XYZ file of C-alpha atoms in Angstrom:
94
model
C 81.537 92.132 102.057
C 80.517 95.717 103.390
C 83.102 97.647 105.063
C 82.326 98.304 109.091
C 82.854 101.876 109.824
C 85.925 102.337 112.370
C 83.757 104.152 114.823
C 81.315 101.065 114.901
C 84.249 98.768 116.568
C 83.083 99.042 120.120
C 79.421 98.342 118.934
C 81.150 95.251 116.845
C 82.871 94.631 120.562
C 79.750 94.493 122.411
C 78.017 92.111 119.689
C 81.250 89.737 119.957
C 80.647 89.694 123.592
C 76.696 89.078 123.476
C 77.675 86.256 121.183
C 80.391 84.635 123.080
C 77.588 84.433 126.022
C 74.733 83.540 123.911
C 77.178 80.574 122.730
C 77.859 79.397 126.550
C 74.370 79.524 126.939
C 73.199 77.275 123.893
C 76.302 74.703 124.661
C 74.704 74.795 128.193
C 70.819 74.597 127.159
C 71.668 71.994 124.442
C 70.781 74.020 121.783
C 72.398 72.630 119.028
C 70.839 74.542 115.930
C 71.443 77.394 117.817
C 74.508 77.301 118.851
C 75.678 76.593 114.645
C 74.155 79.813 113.948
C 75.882 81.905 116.539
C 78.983 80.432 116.044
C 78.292 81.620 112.254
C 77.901 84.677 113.852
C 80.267 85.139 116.053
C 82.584 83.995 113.068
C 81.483 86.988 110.928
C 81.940 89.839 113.584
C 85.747 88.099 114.505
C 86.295 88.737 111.163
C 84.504 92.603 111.191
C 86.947 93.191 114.096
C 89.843 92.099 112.617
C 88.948 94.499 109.428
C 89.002 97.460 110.995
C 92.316 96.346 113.443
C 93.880 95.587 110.452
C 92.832 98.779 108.673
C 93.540 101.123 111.643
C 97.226 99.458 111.335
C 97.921 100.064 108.181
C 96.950 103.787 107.959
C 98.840 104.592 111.497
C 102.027 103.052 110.037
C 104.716 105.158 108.066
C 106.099 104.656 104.765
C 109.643 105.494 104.263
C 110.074 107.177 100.991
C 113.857 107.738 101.144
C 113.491 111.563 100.911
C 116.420 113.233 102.352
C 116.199 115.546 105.201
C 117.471 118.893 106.161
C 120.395 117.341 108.215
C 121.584 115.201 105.283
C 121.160 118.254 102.948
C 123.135 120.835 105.042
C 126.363 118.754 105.871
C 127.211 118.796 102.677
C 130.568 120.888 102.038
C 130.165 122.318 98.610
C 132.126 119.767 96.739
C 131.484 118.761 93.430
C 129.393 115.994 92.981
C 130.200 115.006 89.339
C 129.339 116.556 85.560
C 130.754 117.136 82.369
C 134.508 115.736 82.385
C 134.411 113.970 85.744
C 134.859 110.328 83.999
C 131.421 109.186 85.110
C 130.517 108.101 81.469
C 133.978 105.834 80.944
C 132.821 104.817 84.127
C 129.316 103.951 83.199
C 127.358 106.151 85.563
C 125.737 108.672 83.224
């Protein structure tokens, strides 16, 4: 399936639309191989939609990488965080 273009989502929009009345129409007029074909339709460009929504989510959300910042840096006081002859390795830390 070829990927819509985000700037192409109001165009996708208007089609949706066109469909969604074309539909009413063809129920209306008793078109009935019609109206299979635009519900096809309006099936695909749901989907289109819902590509590019979905897309447009996931690269305006934030991943949190559990990088320390400046604040958490600077409070710390200078005291020694463990080495050589701190018991970490009869501990099992090393």
């Amino acid at each position: 399936m070829l990927r819509p273009e985000p700037d192409q989502r109001g165009r996708l929009v208007e089609i949706r639309d066109n469909l969604v009345a074309r539909i009413t129409e063809a129920e209306r007029e008793g078109w009935l191989g019609e109206l299979e074909g635009l519900e096809v339709s309006l099936s695909g460009a749901q989907d289109k939609i819902a590509q590019l929504d979905a897309e447009l989510a996931r690269r305006s959300t934030t991943v949190d990488l559990g990088i320390p910042t400046f604040r958490d840096i600077a409070g710390r006081d200078g005291t020694h965080l463990g080495g050589p002859g701190d018991g970490a390795e009869r501990r099992g830390r090393c």
